[in-house]
Each structure stands twice: as C-alpha cells, then as structure tokens.
Coordinates of C-alpha atoms in Angstrom, one line a residue:
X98 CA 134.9 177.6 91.3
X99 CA 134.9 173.8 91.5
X100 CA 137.9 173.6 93.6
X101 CA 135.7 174.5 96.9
X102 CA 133.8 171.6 96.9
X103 CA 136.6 169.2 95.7
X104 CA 138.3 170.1 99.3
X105 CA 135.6 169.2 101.0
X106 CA 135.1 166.2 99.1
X107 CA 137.5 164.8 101.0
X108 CA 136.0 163.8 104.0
X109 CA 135.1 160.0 105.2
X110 CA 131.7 160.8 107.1
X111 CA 130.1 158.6 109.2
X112 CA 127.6 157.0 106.7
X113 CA 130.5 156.6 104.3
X114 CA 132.6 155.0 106.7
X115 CA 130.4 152.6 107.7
X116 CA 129.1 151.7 104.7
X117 CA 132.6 151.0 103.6
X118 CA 132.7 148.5 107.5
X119 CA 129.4 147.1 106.6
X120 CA 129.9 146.2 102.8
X121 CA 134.0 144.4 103.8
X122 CA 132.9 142.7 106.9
X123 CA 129.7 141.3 105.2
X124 CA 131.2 140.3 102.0
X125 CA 135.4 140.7 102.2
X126 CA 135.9 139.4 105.2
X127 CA 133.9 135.8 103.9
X128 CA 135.7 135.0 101.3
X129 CA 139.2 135.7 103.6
X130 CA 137.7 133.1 106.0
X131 CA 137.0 131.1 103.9
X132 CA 140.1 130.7 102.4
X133 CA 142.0 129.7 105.4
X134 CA 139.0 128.0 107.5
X135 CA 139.3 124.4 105.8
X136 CA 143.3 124.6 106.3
X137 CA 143.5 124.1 109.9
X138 CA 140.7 121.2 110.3
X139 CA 141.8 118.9 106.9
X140 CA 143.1 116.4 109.2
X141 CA 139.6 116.0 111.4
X142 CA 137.7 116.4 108.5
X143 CA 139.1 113.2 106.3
X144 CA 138.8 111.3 109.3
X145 CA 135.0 112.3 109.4
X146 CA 134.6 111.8 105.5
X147 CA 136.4 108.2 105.6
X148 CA 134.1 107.3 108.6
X149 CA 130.8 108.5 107.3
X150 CA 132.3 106.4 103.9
X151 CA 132.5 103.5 105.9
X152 CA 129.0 103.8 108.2
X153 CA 127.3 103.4 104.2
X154 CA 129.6 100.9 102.8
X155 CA 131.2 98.9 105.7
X156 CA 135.0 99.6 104.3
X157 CA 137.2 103.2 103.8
X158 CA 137.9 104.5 101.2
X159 CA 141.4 104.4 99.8
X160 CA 144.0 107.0 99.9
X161 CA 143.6 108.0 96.5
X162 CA 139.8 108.6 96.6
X163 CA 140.1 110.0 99.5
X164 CA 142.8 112.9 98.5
X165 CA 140.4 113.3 95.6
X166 CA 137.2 114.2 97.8
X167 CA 139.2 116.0 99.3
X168 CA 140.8 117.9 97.0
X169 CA 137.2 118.6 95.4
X170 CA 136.4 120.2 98.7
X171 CA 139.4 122.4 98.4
X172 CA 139.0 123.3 94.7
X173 CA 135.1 123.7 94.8
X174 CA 135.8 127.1 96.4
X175 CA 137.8 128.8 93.6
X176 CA 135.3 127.2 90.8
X177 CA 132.1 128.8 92.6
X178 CA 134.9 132.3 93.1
X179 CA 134.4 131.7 89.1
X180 CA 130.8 131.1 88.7
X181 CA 130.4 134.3 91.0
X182 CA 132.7 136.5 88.6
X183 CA 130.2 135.3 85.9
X184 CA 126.9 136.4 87.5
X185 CA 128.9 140.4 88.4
X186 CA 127.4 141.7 85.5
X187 CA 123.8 140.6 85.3
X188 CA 123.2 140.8 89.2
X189 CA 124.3 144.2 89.5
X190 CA 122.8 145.7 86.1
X191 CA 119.7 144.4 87.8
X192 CA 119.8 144.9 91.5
X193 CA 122.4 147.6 91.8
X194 CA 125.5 147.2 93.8
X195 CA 124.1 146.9 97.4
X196 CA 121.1 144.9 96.2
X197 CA 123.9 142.2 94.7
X198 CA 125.6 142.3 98.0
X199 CA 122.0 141.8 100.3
X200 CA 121.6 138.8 97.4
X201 CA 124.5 137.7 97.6
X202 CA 124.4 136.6 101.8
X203 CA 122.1 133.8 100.6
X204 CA 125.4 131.5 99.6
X205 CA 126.7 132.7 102.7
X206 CA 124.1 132.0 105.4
X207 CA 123.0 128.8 103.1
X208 CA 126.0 127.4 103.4
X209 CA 126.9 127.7 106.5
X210 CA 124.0 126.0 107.9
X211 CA 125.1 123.5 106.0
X212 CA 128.4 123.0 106.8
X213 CA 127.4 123.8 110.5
X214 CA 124.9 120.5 110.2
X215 CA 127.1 118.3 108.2
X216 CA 128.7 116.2 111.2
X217 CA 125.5 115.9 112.7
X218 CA 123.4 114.7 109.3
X219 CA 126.6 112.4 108.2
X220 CA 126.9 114.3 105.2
X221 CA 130.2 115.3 103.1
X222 CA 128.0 116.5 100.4
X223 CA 127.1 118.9 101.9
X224 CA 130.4 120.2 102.7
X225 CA 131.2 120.1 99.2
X226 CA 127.9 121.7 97.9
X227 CA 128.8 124.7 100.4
X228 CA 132.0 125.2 99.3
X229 CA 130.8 126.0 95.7
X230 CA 128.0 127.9 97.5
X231 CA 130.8 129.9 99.3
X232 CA 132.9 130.4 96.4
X233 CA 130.1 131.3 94.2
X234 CA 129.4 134.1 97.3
X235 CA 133.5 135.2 97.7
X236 CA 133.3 134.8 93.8
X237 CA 130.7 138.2 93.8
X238 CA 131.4 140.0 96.8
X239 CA 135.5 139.8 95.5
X240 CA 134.4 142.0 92.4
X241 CA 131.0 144.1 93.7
X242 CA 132.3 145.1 96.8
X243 CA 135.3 147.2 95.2
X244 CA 132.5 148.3 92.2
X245 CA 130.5 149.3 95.1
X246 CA 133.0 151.3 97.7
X247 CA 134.9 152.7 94.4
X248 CA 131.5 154.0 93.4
X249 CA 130.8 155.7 96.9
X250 CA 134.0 157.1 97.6
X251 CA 135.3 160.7 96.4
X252 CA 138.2 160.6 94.4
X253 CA 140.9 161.5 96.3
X254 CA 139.3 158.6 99.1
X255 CA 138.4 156.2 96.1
X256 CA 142.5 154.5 96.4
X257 CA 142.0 154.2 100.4
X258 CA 138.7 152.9 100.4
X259 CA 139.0 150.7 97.5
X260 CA 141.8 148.7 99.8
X261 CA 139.7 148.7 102.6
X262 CA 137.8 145.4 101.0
X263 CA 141.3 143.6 100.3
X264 CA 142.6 144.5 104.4
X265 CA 139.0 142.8 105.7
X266 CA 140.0 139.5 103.1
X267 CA 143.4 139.8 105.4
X268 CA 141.8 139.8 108.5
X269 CA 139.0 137.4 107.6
X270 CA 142.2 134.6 107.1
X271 CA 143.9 136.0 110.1
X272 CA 140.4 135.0 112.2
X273 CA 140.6 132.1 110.6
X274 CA 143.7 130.9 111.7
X275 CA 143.4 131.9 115.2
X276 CA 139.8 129.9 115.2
X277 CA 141.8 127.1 113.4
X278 CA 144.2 126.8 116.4
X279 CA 143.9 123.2 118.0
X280 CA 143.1 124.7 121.4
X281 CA 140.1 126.5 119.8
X282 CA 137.7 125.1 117.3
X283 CA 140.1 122.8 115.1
X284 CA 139.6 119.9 116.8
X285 CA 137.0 116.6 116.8
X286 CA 134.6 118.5 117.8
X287 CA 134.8 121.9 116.6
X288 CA 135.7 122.1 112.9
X289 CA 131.8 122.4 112.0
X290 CA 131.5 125.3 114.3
X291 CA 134.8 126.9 112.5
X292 CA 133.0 126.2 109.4
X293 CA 129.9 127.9 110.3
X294 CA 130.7 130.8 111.3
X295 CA 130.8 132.1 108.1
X296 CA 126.8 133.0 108.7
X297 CA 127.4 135.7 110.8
X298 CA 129.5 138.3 108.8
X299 CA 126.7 137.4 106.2
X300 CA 123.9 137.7 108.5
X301 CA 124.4 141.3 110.3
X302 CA 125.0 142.8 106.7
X303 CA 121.6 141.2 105.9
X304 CA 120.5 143.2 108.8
X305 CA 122.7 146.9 108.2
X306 CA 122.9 147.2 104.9
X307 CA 119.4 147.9 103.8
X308 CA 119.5 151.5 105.9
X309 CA 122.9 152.9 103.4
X310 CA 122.7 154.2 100.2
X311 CA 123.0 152.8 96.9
X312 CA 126.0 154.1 94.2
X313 CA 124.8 157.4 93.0
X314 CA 126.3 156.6 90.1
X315 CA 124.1 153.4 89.8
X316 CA 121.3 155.5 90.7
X317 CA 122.0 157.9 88.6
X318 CA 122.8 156.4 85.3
X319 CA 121.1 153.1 85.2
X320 CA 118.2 154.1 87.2
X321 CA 117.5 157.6 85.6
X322 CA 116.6 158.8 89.3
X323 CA 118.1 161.7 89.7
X324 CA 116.4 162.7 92.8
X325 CA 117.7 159.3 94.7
X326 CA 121.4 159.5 93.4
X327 CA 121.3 163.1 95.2
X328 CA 120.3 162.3 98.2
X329 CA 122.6 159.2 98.2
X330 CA 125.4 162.0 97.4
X331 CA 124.2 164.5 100.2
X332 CA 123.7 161.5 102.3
X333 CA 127.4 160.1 101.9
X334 CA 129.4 163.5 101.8
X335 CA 127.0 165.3 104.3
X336 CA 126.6 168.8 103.1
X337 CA 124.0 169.4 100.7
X338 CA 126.1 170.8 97.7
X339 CA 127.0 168.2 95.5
X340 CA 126.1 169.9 92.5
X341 CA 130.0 169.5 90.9
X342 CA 130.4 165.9 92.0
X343 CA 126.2 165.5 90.1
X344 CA 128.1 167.2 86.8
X345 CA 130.9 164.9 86.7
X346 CA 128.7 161.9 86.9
X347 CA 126.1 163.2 84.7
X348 CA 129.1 164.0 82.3
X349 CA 130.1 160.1 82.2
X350 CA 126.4 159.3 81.3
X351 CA 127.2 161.3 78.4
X352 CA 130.3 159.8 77.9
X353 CA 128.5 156.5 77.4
X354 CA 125.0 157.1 76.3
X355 CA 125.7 155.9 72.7
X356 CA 126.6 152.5 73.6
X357 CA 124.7 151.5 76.9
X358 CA 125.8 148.6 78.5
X359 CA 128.5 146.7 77.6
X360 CA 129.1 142.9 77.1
X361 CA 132.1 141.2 77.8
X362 CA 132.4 140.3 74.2
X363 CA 132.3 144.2 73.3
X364 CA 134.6 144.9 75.9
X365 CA 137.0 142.4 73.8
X366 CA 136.3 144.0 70.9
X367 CA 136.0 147.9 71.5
X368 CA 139.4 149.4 70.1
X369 CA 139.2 152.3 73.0
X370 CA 139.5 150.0 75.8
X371 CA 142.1 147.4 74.6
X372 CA 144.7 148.6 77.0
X373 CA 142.7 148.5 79.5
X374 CA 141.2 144.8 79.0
X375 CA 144.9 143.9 78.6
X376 CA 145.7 145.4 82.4
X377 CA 143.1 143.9 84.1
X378 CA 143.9 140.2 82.7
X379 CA 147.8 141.0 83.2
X380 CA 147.2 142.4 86.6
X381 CA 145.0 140.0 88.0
X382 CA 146.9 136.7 86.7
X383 CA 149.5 138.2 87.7
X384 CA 148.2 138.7 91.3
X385 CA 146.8 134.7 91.6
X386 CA 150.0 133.4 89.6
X387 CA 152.5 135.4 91.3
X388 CA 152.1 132.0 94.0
X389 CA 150.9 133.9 97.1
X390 CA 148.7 130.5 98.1
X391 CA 151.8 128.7 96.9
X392 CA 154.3 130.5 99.6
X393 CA 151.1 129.7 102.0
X394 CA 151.3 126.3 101.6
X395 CA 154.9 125.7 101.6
X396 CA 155.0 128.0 104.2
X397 CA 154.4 125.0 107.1
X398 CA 157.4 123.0 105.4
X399 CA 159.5 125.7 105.4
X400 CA 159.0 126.6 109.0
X401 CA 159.3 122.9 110.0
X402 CA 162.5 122.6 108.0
X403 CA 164.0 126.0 110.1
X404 CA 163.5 124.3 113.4
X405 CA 159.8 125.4 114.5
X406 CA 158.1 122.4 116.3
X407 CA 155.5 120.9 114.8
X408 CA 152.9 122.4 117.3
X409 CA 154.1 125.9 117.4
X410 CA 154.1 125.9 113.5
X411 CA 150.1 126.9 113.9
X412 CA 151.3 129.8 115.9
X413 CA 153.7 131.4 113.4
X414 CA 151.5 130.8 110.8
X415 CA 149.0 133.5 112.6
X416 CA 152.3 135.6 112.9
X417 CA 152.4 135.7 109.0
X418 CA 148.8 136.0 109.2
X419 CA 148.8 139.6 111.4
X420 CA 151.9 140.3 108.6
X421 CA 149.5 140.3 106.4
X422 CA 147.0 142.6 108.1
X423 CA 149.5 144.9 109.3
X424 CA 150.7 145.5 105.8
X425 CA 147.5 145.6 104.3
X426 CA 146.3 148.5 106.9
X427 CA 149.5 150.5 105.3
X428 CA 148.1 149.9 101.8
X429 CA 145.2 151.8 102.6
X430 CA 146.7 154.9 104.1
X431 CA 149.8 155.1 101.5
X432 CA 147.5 154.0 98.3
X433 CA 146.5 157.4 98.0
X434 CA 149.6 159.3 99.0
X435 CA 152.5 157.2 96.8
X436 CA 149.6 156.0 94.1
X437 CA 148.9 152.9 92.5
X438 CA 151.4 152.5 90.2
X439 CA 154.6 152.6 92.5
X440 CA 152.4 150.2 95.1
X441 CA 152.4 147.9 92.3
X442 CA 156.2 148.3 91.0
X443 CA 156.8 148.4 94.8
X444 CA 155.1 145.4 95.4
X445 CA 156.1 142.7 92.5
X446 CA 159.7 143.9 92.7
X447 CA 159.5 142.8 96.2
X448 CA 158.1 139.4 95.6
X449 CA 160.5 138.9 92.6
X450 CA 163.2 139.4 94.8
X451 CA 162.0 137.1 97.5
X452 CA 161.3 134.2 94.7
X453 CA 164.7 134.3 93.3
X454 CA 166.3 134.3 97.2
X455 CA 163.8 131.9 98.6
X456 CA 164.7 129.1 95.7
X457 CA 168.5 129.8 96.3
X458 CA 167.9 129.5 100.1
X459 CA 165.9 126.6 99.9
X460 CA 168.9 124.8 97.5
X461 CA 171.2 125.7 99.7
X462 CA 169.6 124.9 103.2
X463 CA 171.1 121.5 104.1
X464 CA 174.5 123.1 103.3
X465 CA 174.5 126.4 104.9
X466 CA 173.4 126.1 108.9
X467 CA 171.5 129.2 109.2
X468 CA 169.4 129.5 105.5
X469 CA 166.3 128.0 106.7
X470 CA 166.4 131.2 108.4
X471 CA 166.9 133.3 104.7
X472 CA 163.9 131.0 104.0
X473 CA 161.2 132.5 107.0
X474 CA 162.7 136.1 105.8
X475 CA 162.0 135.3 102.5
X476 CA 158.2 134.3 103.2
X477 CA 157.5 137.2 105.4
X478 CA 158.8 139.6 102.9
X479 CA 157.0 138.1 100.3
X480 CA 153.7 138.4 102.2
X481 CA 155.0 142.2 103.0
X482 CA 155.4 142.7 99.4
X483 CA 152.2 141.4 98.2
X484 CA 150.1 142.9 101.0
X485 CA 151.4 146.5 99.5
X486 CA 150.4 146.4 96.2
X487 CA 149.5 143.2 94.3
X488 CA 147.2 142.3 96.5
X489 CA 145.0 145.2 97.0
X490 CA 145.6 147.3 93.6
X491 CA 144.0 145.8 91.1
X492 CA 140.5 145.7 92.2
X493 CA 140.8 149.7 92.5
X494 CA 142.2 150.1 88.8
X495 CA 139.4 148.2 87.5
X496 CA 136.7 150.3 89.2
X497 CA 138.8 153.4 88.3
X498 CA 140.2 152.5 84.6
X499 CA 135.9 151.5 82.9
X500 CA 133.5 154.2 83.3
X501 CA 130.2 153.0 84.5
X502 CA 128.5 150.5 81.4
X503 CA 131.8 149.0 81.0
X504 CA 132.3 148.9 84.7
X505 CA 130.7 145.5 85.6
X506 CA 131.6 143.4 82.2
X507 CA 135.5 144.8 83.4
X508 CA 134.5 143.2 87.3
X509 CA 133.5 140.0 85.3
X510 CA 136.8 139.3 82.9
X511 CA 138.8 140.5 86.3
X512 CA 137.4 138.1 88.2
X513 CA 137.3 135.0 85.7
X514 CA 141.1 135.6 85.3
X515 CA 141.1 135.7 89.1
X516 CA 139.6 132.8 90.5
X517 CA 140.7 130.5 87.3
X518 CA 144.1 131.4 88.0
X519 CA 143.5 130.1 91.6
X520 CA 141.9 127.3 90.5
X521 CA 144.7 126.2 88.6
X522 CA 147.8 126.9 91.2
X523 CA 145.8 124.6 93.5
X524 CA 145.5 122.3 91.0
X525 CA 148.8 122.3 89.3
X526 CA 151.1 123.5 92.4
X527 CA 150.8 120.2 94.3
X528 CA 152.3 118.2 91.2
X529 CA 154.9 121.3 90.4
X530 CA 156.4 121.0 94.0
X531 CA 157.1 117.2 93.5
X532 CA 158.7 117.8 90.1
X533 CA 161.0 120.9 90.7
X534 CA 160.7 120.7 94.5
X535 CA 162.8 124.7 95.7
X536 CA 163.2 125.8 92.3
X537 CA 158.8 125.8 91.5
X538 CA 159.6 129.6 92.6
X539 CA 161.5 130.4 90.0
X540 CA 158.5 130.3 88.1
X541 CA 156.5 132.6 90.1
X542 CA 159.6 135.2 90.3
X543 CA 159.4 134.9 86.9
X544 CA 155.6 135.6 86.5
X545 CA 156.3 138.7 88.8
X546 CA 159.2 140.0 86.6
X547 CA 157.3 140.1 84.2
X548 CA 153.8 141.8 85.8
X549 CA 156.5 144.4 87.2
X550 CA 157.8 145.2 83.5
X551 CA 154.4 145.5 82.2
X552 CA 153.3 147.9 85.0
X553 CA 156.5 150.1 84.4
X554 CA 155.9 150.1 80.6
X555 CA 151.6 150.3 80.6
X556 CA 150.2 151.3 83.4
X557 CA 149.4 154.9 84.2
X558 CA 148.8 156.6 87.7
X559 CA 145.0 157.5 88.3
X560 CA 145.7 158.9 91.9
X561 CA 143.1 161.7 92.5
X562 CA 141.8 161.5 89.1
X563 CA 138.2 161.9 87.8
X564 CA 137.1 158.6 85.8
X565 CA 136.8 161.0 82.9
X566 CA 140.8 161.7 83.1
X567 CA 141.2 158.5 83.5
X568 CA 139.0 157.4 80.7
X569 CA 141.0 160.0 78.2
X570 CA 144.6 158.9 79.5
X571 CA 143.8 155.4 77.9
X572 CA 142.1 157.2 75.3
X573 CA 145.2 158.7 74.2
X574 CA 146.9 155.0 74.6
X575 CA 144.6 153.6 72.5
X576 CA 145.1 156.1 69.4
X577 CA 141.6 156.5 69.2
X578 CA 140.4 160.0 68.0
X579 CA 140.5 162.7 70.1
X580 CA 138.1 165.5 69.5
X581 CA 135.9 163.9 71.9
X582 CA 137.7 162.1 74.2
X583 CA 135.2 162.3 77.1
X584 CA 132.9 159.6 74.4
X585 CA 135.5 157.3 73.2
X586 CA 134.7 154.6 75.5
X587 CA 131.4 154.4 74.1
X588 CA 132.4 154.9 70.1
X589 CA 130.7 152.0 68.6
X590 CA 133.6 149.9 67.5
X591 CA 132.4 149.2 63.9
X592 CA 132.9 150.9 61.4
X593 CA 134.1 154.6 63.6
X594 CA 136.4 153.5 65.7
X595 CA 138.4 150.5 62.8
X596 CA 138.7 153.6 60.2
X597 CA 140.9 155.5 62.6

C-alpha cells in the first residue's frame, strides 16, 4: 500500500528545487569563492599590506613578516571553517536548519563590507578579521546546508540533491577564477571588488529564503508541530498525501525519544554508532588529506614547467576549474543511479592512481621530453576523480548514516575533521614540498589507498534507503542487540548497551 506514494515521492517540484538553488547559491557557493578569491589577487594585495605598513611606520616590513601576514590571511579561513563546525549543533537545535542558514549571511554580508572598504580605510585587519568571519560562515553553511537539503529531499532524491551543495562550492571557485583573471577584477584596482562580492550570494538568500519551508523533520521532532512539518511536506512534494512519508518520520522520533539530543561526547561514546563516528572522521580526513588544495597549488608549477606561458597559466587554471564543475554536475545525476559507495571506491582509486603517476612523472620530467604532459593529465584526472566521489559523498553519508538527534553533533565532528585537516595541508604542505619536492604525493596516494580500503571493507550502500534501514544496517555492524533495531541509536550507552 505504501509503494503508491513512494513513486510519487520522486518528484523534484518547484518549491523543492528551488529551495535546493536558494540554500547552495546562498551558502555553497560562498565558501567555493571564497576559497579561490584570495588566489588570484595575492600579489596586489602584499603590495597594499607592505604599503599601508609603511604609511604607519615609515619602513616595510620584511619578507618574513610579510609571508607571515599573509599566510594568516590565507589560514584564517580554514580556522573560522572550524569555529563554524563547532557552532552546527547549537545554532540549528535552536534555530532550525533554515533559520542557521538566514543567521548565518551575517559573516557573509559583514565581511564583505569589510573587505570591500579595506583599500579605502587602509586597513589589513580588516581583511584578516573577514576571513575568519568568512570561514566561520563557509564553516556552517559546509555542514547545515547538506543537514538541511538531505532533510527536504525524498529518499530516492536525497543522493542527487545532497551533491547539489558540493557542485555550487565548484562553481563558486570556478567564478572565482574567472573574476580573478587580470583583465577582470585582479588587478590594482579591483581585488577589493573581487573580495566583496561575496555579499551578494549572501544577500538575495537573506531575501528568498524566508518564503521556503523549514525540515519537516525539524519541524516535526524538535518542534513537536505536527501541523507545520505537514504542510512543509505537502508544500515540498505537492500533493497532499504525505501520510507514509509523516509515519516514517514520526517512526525515527520513536527511534530516538529515549535519548533526545545527542552531544558530541555521547556520540563518542554510544556503542551503536561507533562505525559510523569512525566513517565520518575516516571519510572526511580522507577527503581534505587526500591533497586536492595540494594538486591546486602545485598545479601553476606544473603547468609552467609543461610549457604554458606564464600569462595563459590563469586561463587553464579556469579550464581545471569548469573540470571541476563538469564532473561535479555528473555526481549529482549518477549519485543516485551507481550509489555512494562505488562513487567513493570510484573516486579514491582514481586519485590514488593519479598520485602514484604524477610523482613518477614529475621525477622523470627533465628526462623524458613529453612527461610534463603525463603531469597536466595527471592533475585533470585527479580533479575528475575527486569531483565524482570524494568530494561530494561524504556530506550525504553523514546526513543519511545519524538519524535526527544525532544528526547535528555527526555535522559538528565532520566538519572539525574537515576544516582542521585543511588547516593543516595549508600549513604543513608549503614546508612538505620543499623537503620531498615530486614525491610529497606519495603521501597523499597513500592517504587515498588507504580511504579506498576502508570504504571497500566498512562502508555500506544507503542508496534509496529509509534513515531507519540505514540506521539498522549499522545496527547490525555494531553488534548491538537486535529486537529493536529501529531504537538502538538511542539505547542509553550505560549500562544497556556495555552488557551486550
């Protein structure tokens, strides 16, 4: 009887859809801008901090202060990303998952007056404030805008739609390089314009997103409204019987009544979500560790070193750029057809592969005439394989492996491992690459070895399946009892779950 409305569960709908639009562009598409935005402009930008260095203390700075500032206004963006991962739970235990978003525009727009004003006020303070601002904003929207779309989506859309925040990350670097060209707004006088444009994805979502729904299932089991979560429901699937889809939901509020909401420390310590913890730390260090902002930034070298000139090296950077779109735009119509699993095997084994090449092509490039060529393959197959699954997969496994009170302490440790893995690549990459110059891939091949192993040996397929069935796949992994599997997740962990 339920398998009626499961068909027509299917369908992306015009509110859905553009909730979905709204949400990424707002939020995703930020934190891929502002990624890329400070690459193109670094040059311009010293130049404006020795000089405003000098207008206050009649002498510049030397070059070591001055590659420290700067590298503080590089790094400030992955430490707010962290600070942001930290204030998931609270903010949308409190606000709900579009409230957090509407919230969270304030270190976008914020900041990018700032940045906007900085040339004119003389101040590179403020550059550096906003970039913890902006982190702290690409730090949330990273984790609530999956929570969020997961949370809207039916389940045989949640896979497609959960990508659809990761291709907007690709397209808001892509924008970001062709803004950052020289001919556009990298120059003297345009990098604080490139900066600010951040405001404006920020600012329309301010403006949109108040007239879509919140997540039934916030509504719904943190709220107790039961009335509001169905019209959200009839609102998103447009047909008023959502009756099956109100059970399942109201069946996870049973599934976690006991415990309520769930701290990151009992999320550590509940025996019937170990495996799960453990995936989302494996998967997302391996994600940032796997050196995708590594293979960016030796990217330019490696070009340069195959022949590009030095001024066209901007241009096939955007190439890699739209690689990266391109691939991720597959992502979201094959997530649902091959699954998340075999986009994830798929995926590292690619990037493995193009690790282990790349460090023998780059050994062997002054030798062999044509391996700087092997080297640009290398890269764009890497960013091929790393659009596919490493990339966008993870985000939709967290949203689909915790049921709802374990949901956003799940978002949190995700996204500490995250941007802390980020942080430290930018930090410690700079120093690998003078020590073991080609062969600093090896490492990250090896880091994606091993992320491929654990996928094949851990990590099950939750393709068009309920969070429920999800929830009692892991159950079974866990070797937690059984007769109710539906409640595991909540079993308080002492003494119940430690005498089984």
């Amino acid at each position: 009887m339920e398998q009626v409305p499961a068909k027509k569960e299917g369908r992306l709908t015009l509110v859905l859809g553009l909730a979905t639009l709204i949400a990424a562009f707002g939020s995703s598409f930020q934190y891929g801008y502002n990624v890329a935005a400070i690459n193109s402009p670094a040059q311009f930008m010293k130049t404006f901090y020795n000089k405003t260095y000098y207008e206050r203390n009649n002498g510049y700075m030397d070059e070591f202060a001055l590659t420290l500032l700067w590298s503080v206004s590089v790094s400030m963006f992955p430490f707010g990303g962290f600070v942001g991962s930290l204030m998931v739970g609270p903010l949308v235990n409190n606000f709900g998952r579009k409230g957090t978003l509407l919230f969270n525009n304030i270190f976008s727009i914020v900041p990018a007056v700032l940045m906007g004003c900085s040339k004119v006020a003389g101040s590179f303070e403020m550059i550096i404030l906003s970039r913890l601002l902006v982190g702290i904003c690409a730090g949330l929207s990273s984790n609530v805008v999956p929570m969020y779309l997961g949370e809207l989506a039916p389940k045989n859309l949640r896979g497609g739609l959960g990508v659809v925040p990761q291709l907007f990350i690709t397209i808001g670097i892509l924008v970001a390089q062709i803004f950052g060209l020289r001919s556009l707004l990298a120059n003297e006088e345009g990098w604080p314009i490139l900066l600010g444009v951040t405001g404006v994805p920020a600012a329309l979502q301010l403006l949109l997103l108040p007239f879509f729904p919140e997540s039934p299932r916030y509504l719904l089991i943190q709220k107790k409204d039961e009335v509001a979560a169905q019209t959200a429901l009839k609102r998103l699937r447009g047909w008023d019987d959502v009756g099956p889809e109100m059970e399942e939901i109201r069946q996870e509020d049973e599934a976690e009544r006991a415990v309520g909401f769930v701290s990151v420390l009992k999320l550590f310590r509940t025996r019937s979500l170990r495996w799960q913890v453990i995936s989302v730390i494996v998967l997302m260090g391996g994600q940032q560790l796997s050196g995708v902002n590594a293979i960016y930034y030796y990217a330019d070298q490696i070009y340069l070193s195959a022949g590009v000139k030095e001024n066209d090296v901007q241009y096939v950077t955007v190439g890699t750029g739209a690689v990266n779109v391109l691939m991720t735009v597959c992502a979201v119509f094959v997530v649902e057809l091959l699954g998340r699993r075999f986009l994830l095997l798929l995926g590292f084994s690619v990037c493995f592969t193009a690790c282990f090449v790349l460090t023998a092509a780059l050994a062997l490039q002054d030798t062999i005439s044509w391996m700087p060529y092997v080297s640009i393959a290398c890269i764009i197959a890497y960013v091929v394989g790393h659009a596919l699954g490493p990339s966008p997969v993870p985000a939709v496994l967290i949203t689909e492996t915790f049921l709802q009170s374990s949901r956003p302490a799940a978002f949190m440790v995700g996204g500490s491992v995250h941007w802390l893995s980020n942080f430290t690549v930018g930090l410690i990459f700079p120093f690998v690459q003078v020590g073991l110059g080609a062969y600093s891939f090896v490492i990250f091949g090896v880091i994606c070895l091993l992320t491929t192993i654990y996928t094949f040996l851990v990590v099950p397929e939750t393709k068009a399946k309920t969070f429920v069935e999800i929830n009692q796949i892991f159950t079974k992994m866990n070797k937690v009892s059984e007769v109710h599997p539906e409640k595991e997740e909540l079993e308080e962990f002492p003494p119940s779950t430690r005498g089984q």
